[in-house]
mmCIF file of C-alpha atoms and ligand atoms in Angstrom:
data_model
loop_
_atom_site.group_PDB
_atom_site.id
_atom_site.type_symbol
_atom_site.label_atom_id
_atom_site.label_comp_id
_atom_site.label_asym_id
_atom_site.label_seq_id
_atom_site.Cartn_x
_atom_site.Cartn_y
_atom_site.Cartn_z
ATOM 1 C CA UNK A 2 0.000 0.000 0.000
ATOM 2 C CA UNK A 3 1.376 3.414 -1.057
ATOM 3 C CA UNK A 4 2.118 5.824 1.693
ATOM 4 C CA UNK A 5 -0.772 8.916 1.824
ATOM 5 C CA UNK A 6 -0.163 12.542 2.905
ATOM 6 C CA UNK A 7 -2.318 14.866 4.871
ATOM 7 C CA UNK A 8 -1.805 18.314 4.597
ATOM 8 C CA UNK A 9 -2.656 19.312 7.958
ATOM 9 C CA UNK A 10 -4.062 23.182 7.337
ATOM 10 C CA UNK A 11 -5.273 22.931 11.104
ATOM 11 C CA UNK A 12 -5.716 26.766 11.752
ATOM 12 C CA UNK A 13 -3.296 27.936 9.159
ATOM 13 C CA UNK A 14 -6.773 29.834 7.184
ATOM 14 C CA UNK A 15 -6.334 32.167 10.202
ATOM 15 C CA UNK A 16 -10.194 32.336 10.370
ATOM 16 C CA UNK A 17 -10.961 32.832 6.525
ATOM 17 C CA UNK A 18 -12.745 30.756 4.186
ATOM 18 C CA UNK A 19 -11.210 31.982 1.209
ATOM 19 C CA UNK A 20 -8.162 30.932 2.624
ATOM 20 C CA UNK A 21 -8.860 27.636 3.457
ATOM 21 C CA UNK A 22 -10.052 27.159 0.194
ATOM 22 C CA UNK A 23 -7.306 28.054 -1.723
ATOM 23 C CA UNK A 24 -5.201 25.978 0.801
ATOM 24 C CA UNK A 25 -7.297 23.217 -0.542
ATOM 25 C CA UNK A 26 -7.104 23.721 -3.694
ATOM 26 C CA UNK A 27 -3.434 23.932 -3.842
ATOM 27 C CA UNK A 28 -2.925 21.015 -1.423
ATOM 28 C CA UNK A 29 -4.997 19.213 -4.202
ATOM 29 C CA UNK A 30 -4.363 20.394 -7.743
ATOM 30 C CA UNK A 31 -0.544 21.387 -7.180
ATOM 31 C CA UNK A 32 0.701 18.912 -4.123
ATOM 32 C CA UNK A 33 -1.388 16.343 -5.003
ATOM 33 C CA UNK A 34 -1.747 15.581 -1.099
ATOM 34 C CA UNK A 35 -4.649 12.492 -0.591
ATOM 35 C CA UNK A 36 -6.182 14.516 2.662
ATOM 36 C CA UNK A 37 -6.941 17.869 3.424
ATOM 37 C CA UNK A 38 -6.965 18.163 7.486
ATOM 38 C CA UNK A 39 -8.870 20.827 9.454
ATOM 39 C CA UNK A 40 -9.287 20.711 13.318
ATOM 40 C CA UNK A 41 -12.712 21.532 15.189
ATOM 41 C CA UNK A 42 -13.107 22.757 18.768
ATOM 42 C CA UNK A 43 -15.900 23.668 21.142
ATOM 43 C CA UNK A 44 -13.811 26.306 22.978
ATOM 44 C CA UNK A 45 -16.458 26.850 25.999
ATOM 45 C CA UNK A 46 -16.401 22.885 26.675
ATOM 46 C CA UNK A 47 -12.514 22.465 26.085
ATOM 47 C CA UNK A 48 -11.280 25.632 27.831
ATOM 48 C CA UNK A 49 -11.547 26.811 31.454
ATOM 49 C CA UNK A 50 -13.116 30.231 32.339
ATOM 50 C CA UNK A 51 -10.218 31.242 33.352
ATOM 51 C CA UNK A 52 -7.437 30.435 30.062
ATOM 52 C CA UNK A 53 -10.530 31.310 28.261
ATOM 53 C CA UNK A 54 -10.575 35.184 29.697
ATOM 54 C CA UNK A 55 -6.821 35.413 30.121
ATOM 55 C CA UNK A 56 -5.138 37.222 26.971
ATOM 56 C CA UNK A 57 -2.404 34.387 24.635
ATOM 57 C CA UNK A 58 0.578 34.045 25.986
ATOM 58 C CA UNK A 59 1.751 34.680 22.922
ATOM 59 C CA UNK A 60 0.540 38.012 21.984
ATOM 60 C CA UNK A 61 2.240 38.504 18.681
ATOM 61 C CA UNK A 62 0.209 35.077 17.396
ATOM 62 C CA UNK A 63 -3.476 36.948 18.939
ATOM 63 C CA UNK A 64 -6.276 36.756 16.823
ATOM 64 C CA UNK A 65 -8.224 38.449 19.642
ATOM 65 C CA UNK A 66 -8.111 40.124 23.615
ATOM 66 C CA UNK A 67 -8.555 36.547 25.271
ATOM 67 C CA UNK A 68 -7.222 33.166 24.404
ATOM 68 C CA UNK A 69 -11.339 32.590 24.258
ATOM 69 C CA UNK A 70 -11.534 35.209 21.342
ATOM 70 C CA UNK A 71 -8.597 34.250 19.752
ATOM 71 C CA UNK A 72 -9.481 30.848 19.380
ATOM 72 C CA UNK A 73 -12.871 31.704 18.348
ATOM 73 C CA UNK A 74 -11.685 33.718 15.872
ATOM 74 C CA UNK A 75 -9.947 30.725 14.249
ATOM 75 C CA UNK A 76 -12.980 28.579 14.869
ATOM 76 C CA UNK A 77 -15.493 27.376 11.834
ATOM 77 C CA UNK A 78 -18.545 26.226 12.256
ATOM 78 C CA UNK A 79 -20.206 22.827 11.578
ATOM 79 C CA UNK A 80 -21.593 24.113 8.545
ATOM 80 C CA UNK A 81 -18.626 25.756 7.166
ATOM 81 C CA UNK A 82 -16.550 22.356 7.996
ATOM 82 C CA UNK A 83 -19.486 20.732 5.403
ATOM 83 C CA UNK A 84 -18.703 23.482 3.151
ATOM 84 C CA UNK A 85 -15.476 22.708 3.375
ATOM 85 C CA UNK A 86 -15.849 19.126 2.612
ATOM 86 C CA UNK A 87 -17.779 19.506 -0.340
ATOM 87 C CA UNK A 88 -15.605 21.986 -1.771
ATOM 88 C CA UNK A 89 -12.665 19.205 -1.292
ATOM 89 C CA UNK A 90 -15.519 16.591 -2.913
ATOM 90 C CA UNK A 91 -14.989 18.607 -5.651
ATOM 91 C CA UNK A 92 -11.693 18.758 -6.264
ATOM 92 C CA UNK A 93 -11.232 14.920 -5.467
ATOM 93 C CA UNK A 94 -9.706 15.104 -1.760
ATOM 94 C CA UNK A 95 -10.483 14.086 1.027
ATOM 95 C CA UNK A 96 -11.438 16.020 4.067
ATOM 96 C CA UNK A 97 -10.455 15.392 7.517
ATOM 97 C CA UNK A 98 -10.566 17.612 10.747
ATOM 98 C CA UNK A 99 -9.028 16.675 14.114
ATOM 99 C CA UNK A 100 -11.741 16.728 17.097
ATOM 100 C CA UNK A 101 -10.438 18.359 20.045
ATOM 101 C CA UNK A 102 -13.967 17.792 22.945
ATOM 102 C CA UNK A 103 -17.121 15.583 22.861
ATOM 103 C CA UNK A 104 -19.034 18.156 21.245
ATOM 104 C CA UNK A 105 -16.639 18.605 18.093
ATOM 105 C CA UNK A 106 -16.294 14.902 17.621
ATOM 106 C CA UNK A 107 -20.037 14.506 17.811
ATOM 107 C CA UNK A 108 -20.484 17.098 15.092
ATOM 108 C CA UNK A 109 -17.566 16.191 12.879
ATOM 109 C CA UNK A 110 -19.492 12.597 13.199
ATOM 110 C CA UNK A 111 -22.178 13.770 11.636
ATOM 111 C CA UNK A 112 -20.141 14.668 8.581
ATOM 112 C CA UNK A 113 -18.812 11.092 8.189
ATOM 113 C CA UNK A 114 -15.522 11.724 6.475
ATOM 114 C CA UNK A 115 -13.260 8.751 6.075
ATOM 115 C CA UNK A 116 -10.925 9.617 8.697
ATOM 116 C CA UNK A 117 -11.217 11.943 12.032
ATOM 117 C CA UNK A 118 -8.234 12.823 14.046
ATOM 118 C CA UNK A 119 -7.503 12.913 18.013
ATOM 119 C CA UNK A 120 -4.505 15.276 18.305
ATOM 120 C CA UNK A 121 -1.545 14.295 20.913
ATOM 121 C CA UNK A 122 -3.329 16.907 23.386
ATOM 122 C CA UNK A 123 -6.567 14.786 23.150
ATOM 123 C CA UNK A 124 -5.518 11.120 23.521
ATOM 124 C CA UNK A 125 -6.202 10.731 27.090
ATOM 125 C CA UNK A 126 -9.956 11.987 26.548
ATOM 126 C CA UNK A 127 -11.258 8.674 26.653
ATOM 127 C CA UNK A 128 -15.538 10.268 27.131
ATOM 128 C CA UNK A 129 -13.953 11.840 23.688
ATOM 129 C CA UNK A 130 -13.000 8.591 22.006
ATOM 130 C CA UNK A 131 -15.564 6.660 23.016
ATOM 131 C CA UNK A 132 -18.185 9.405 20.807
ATOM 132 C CA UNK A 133 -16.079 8.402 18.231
ATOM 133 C CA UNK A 134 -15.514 4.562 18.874
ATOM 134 C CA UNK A 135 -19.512 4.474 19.106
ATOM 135 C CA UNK A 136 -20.800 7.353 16.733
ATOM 136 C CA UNK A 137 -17.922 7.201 14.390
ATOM 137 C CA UNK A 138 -18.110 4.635 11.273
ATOM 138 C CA UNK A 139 -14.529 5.681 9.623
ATOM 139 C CA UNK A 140 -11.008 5.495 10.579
ATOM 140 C CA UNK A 141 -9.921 6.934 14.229
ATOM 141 C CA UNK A 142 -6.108 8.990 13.376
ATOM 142 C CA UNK A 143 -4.450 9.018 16.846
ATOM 143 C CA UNK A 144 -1.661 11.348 17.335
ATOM 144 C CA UNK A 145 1.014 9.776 20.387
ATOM 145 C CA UNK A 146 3.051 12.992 21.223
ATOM 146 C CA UNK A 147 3.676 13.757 25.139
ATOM 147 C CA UNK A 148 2.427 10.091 25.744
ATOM 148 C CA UNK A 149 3.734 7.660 28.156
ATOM 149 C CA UNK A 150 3.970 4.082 27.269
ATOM 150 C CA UNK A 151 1.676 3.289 29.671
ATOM 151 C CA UNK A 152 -0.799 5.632 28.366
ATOM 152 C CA UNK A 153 -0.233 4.270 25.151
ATOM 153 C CA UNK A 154 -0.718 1.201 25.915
ATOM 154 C CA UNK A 155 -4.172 2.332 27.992
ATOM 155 C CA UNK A 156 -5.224 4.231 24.628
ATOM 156 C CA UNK A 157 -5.105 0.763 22.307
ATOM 157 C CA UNK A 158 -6.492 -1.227 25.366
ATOM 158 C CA UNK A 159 -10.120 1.000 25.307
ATOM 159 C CA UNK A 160 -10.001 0.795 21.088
ATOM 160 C CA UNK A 161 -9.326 -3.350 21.623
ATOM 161 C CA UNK A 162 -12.091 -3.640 24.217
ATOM 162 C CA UNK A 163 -14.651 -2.055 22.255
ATOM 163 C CA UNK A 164 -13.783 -3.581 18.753
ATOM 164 C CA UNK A 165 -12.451 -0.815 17.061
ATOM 165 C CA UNK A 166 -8.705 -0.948 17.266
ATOM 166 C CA UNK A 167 -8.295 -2.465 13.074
ATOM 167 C CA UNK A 168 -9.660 0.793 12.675
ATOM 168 C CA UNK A 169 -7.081 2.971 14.804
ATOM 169 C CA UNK A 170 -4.017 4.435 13.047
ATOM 170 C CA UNK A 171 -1.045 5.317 15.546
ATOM 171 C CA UNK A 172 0.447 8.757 15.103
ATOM 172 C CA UNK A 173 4.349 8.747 15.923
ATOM 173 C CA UNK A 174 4.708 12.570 16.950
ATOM 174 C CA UNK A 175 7.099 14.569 19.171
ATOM 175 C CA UNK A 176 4.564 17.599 20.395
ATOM 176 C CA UNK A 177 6.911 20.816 19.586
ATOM 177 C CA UNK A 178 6.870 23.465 16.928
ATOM 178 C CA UNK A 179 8.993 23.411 15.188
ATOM 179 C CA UNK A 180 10.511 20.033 16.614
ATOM 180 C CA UNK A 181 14.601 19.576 16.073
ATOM 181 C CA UNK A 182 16.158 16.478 14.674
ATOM 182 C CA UNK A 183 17.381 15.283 17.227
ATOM 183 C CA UNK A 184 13.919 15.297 18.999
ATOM 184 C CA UNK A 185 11.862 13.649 16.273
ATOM 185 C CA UNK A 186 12.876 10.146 17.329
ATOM 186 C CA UNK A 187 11.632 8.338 13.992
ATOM 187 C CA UNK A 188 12.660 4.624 15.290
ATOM 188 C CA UNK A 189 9.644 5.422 17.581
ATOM 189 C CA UNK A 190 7.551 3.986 14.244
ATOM 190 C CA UNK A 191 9.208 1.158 14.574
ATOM 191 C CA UNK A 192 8.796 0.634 18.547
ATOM 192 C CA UNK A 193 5.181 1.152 18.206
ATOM 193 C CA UNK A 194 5.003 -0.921 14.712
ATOM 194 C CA UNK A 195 6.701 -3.635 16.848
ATOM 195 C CA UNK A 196 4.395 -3.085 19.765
ATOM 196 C CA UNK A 197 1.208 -2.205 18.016
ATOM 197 C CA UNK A 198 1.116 -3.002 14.517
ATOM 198 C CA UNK A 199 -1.170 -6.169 14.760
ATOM 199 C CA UNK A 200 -3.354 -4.103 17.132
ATOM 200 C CA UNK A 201 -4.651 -1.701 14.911
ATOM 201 C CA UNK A 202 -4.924 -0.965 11.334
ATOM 202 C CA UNK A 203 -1.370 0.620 10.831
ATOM 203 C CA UNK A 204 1.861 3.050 12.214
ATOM 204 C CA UNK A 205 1.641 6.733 10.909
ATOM 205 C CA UNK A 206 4.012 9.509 11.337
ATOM 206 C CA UNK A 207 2.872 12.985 12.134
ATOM 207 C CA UNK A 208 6.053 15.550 11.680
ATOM 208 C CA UNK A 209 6.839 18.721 12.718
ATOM 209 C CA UNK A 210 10.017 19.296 11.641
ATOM 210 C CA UNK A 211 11.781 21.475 9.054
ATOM 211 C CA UNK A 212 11.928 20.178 5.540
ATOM 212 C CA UNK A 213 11.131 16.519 3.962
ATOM 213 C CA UNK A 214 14.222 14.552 4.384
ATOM 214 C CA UNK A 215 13.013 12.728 7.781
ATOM 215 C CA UNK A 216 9.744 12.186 6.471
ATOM 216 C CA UNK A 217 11.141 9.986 3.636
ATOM 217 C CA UNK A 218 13.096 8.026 6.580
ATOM 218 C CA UNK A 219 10.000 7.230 8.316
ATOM 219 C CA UNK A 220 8.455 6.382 4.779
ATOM 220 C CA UNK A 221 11.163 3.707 4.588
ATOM 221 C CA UNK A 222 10.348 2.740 8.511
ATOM 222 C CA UNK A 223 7.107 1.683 6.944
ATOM 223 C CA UNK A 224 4.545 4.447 8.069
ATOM 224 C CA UNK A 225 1.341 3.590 6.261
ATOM 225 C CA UNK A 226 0.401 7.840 6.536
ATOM 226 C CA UNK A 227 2.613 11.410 6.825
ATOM 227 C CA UNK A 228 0.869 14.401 8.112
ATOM 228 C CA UNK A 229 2.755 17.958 7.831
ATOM 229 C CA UNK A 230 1.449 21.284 8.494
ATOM 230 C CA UNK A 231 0.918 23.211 5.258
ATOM 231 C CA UNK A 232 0.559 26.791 4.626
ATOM 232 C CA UNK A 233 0.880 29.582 2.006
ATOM 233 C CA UNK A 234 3.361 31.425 3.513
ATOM 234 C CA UNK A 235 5.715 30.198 6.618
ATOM 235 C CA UNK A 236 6.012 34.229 7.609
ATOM 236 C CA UNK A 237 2.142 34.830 8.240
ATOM 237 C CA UNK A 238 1.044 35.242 11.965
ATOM 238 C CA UNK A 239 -0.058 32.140 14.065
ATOM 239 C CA UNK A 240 1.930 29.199 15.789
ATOM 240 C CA UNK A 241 1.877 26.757 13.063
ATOM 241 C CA UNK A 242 3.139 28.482 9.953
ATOM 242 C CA UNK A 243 6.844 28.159 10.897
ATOM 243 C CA UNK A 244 6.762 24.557 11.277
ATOM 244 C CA UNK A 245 4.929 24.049 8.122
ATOM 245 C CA UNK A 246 5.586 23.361 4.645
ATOM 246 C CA UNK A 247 4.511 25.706 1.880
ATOM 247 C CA UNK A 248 3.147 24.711 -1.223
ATOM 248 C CA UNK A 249 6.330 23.496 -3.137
ATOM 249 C CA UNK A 250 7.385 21.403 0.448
ATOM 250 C CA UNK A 251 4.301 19.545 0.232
ATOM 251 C CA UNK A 252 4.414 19.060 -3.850
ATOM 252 C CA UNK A 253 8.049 17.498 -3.166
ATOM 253 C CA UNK A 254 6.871 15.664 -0.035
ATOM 254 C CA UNK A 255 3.539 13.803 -1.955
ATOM 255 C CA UNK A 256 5.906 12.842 -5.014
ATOM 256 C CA UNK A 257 8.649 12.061 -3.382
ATOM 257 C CA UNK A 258 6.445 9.881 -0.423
ATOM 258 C CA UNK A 259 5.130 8.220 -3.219
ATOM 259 C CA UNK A 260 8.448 7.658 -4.657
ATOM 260 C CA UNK A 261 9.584 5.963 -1.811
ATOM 261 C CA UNK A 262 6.959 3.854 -1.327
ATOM 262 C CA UNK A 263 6.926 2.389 -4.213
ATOM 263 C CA UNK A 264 10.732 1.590 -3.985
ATOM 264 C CA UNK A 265 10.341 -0.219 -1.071
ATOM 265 C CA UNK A 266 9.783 -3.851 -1.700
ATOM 266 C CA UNK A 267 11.909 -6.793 -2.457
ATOM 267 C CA UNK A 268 11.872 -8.594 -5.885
ATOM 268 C CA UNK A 269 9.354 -10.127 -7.372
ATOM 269 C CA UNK A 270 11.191 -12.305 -9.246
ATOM 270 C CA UNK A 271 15.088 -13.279 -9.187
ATOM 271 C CA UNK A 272 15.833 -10.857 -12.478
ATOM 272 C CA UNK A 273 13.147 -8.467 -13.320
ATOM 273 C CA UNK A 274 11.855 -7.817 -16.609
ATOM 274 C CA UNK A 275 13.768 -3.812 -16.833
ATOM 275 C CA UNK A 276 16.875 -6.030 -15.986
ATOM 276 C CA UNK A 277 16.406 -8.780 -18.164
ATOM 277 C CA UNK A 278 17.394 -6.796 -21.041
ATOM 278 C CA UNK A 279 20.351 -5.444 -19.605
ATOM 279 C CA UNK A 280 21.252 -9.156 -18.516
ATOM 280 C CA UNK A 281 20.712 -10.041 -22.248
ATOM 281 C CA UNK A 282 22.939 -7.640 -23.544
ATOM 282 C CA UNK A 283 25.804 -6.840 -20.884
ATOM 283 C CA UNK A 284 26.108 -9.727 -18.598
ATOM 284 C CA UNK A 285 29.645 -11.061 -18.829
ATOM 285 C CA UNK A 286 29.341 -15.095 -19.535
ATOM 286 C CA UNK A 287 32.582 -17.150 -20.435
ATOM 287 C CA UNK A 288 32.562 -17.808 -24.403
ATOM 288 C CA UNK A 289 32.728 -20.933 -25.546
ATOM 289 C CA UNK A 290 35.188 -20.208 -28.368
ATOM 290 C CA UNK A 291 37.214 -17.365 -26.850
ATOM 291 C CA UNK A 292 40.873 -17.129 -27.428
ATOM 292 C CA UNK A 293 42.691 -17.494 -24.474
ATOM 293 C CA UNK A 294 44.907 -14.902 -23.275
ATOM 294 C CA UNK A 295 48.384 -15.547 -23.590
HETATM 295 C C1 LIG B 9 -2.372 18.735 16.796
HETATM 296 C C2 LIG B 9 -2.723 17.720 16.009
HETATM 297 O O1 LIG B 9 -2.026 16.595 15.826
HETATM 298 P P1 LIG B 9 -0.568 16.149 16.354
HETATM 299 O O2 LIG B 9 -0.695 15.828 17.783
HETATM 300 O O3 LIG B 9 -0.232 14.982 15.484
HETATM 301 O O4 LIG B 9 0.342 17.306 16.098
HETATM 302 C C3 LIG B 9 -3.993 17.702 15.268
HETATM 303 O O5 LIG B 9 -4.203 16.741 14.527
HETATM 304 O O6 LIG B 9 -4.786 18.638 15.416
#
């Protein structure tokens, strides 16, 4: 099975629909990325009063007076997410969002894209994945960043005991933006392959890093999925935009994902047909009537 790539816009429309459409539309018609990944929140449920009235801590990245405002600012609707996945039904991707509280992953249900995503910060809301073990028909995209193993291991348990774990993909993801090389840990895919991988449906790889080079390592680890950030431009305002790639990253990515994949097998046969020919004309054999050097 060929690798897929998500391009993860998550907030990266900074709160405009034209935006995220034309993040779509390049992710599909120039990238050629298989998923186009939102994220939904319901800010009142998933914040408390008080880190909802207190200002960002970042206040350069502020989309509004409050964290609250700010992230409402950022926030689309149910029926803009549906606009959203029509408009990518159009262009032949798929859509995706990441469910953050009950309430989003109840809503995004109702959608029923093909995959919905818990991020790193959500895996431990098991009230959370049980709406979406129970209410959820697709594939469940779990992200593993700032995760014990025990936690891990508590996350797979719940999707085993209620029958959904073949449809659970495992996220390998080191939580930091943008994440250094030295932190991204890719033989992680292969602890949890080990580990998991007759669990649940397959290992995935969600990156934060700078450029494409690792991602192609953990395509040869075996990841069945890669999911990068994508943006238009890596200078706009907002916490993901540095860490993500622009629109010729994730072109390069998608081919060369695909590239990868498809080198890695063994062969099918002792001397394949593209070698045959060479074998026919270059291959050194002894010759019968040769004259012997002297
Ligand atoms: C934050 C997200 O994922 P991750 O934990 O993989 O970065 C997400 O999918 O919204």
């Amino acid at each position: 099975m060929s690798v897929k790539v998500i391009a993860e816009v998550g907030c990266n429309h900074k709160g405009e629909m034209s935006i995220a459409k034309e993040l779509i539309k390049v992710a599909a018609d120039y990238a050629k990325a298989d998923v186009v990944k939102f994220q939904k929140r319901n800010n009142r449920e998933l914040l408390t009063e008080q880190q909802y009235n207190t200002p960002h801590p970042n206040p350069a990245n502020a989309y509004g007076d409050t964290y609250g405002a700010h992230r409402e600012y950022l926030e689309f609707n149910v029926e803009q997410h549906r606009e959203l996945k029509d408009y990518c039904e159009s262009l032949g991707i798929e859509y995706s969002t990441s469910v953050w509280d009950t309430t989003s992953a109840r809503e995004m249900a109702t959608l029923a894209p093909k995959l919905l995503k818990v991020p790193s910060a959500c895996n431990l809301h098991f009230e959370m994945l049980g709406v979406l073990a129970n209410d959820f028909d697709g594939e469940i995209h779990l992200s593993l960043g700032m995760t014990t193993q025990a936690e891990e291991e508590q996350i797979v348990d719940f999707f085993v005991k209620n029958g959904r774990a073949k449809d659970v993909v495992l996220y390998a993801c080191t939580s930091g933006y943008p994440v250094a090389f030295d932190d991204l840990c890719l033989l992680e895919i292969t602890r949890l392959t080990e580990k998991f991988g007759e669990s649940v449906k397959s290992i995935a790889f969600s990156g934060h890093h700078l450029g494409i080079a690792a991602d192609m390592a953990a395509v040869a680890l075996g990841v069945s999925w890669i999911e990068r950030h994508f943006t238009l431009d890596r200078t706009w305002k907002g916490t993901d935009h540095a860490a993500s790639l622009e629109p010729d990253g994730l072109r390069r990515l998608s081919r060369d994902a695909r590239a990868v994949s498809a080198a890695l097998r063994y062969k099918s046969t002792e001397i394949l047909p593209v070698e045959q020919v060479q074998r026919d004309k270059l291959k050194w054999r002894p010759k019968p009537n040769a004259v012997k050097a002297a």
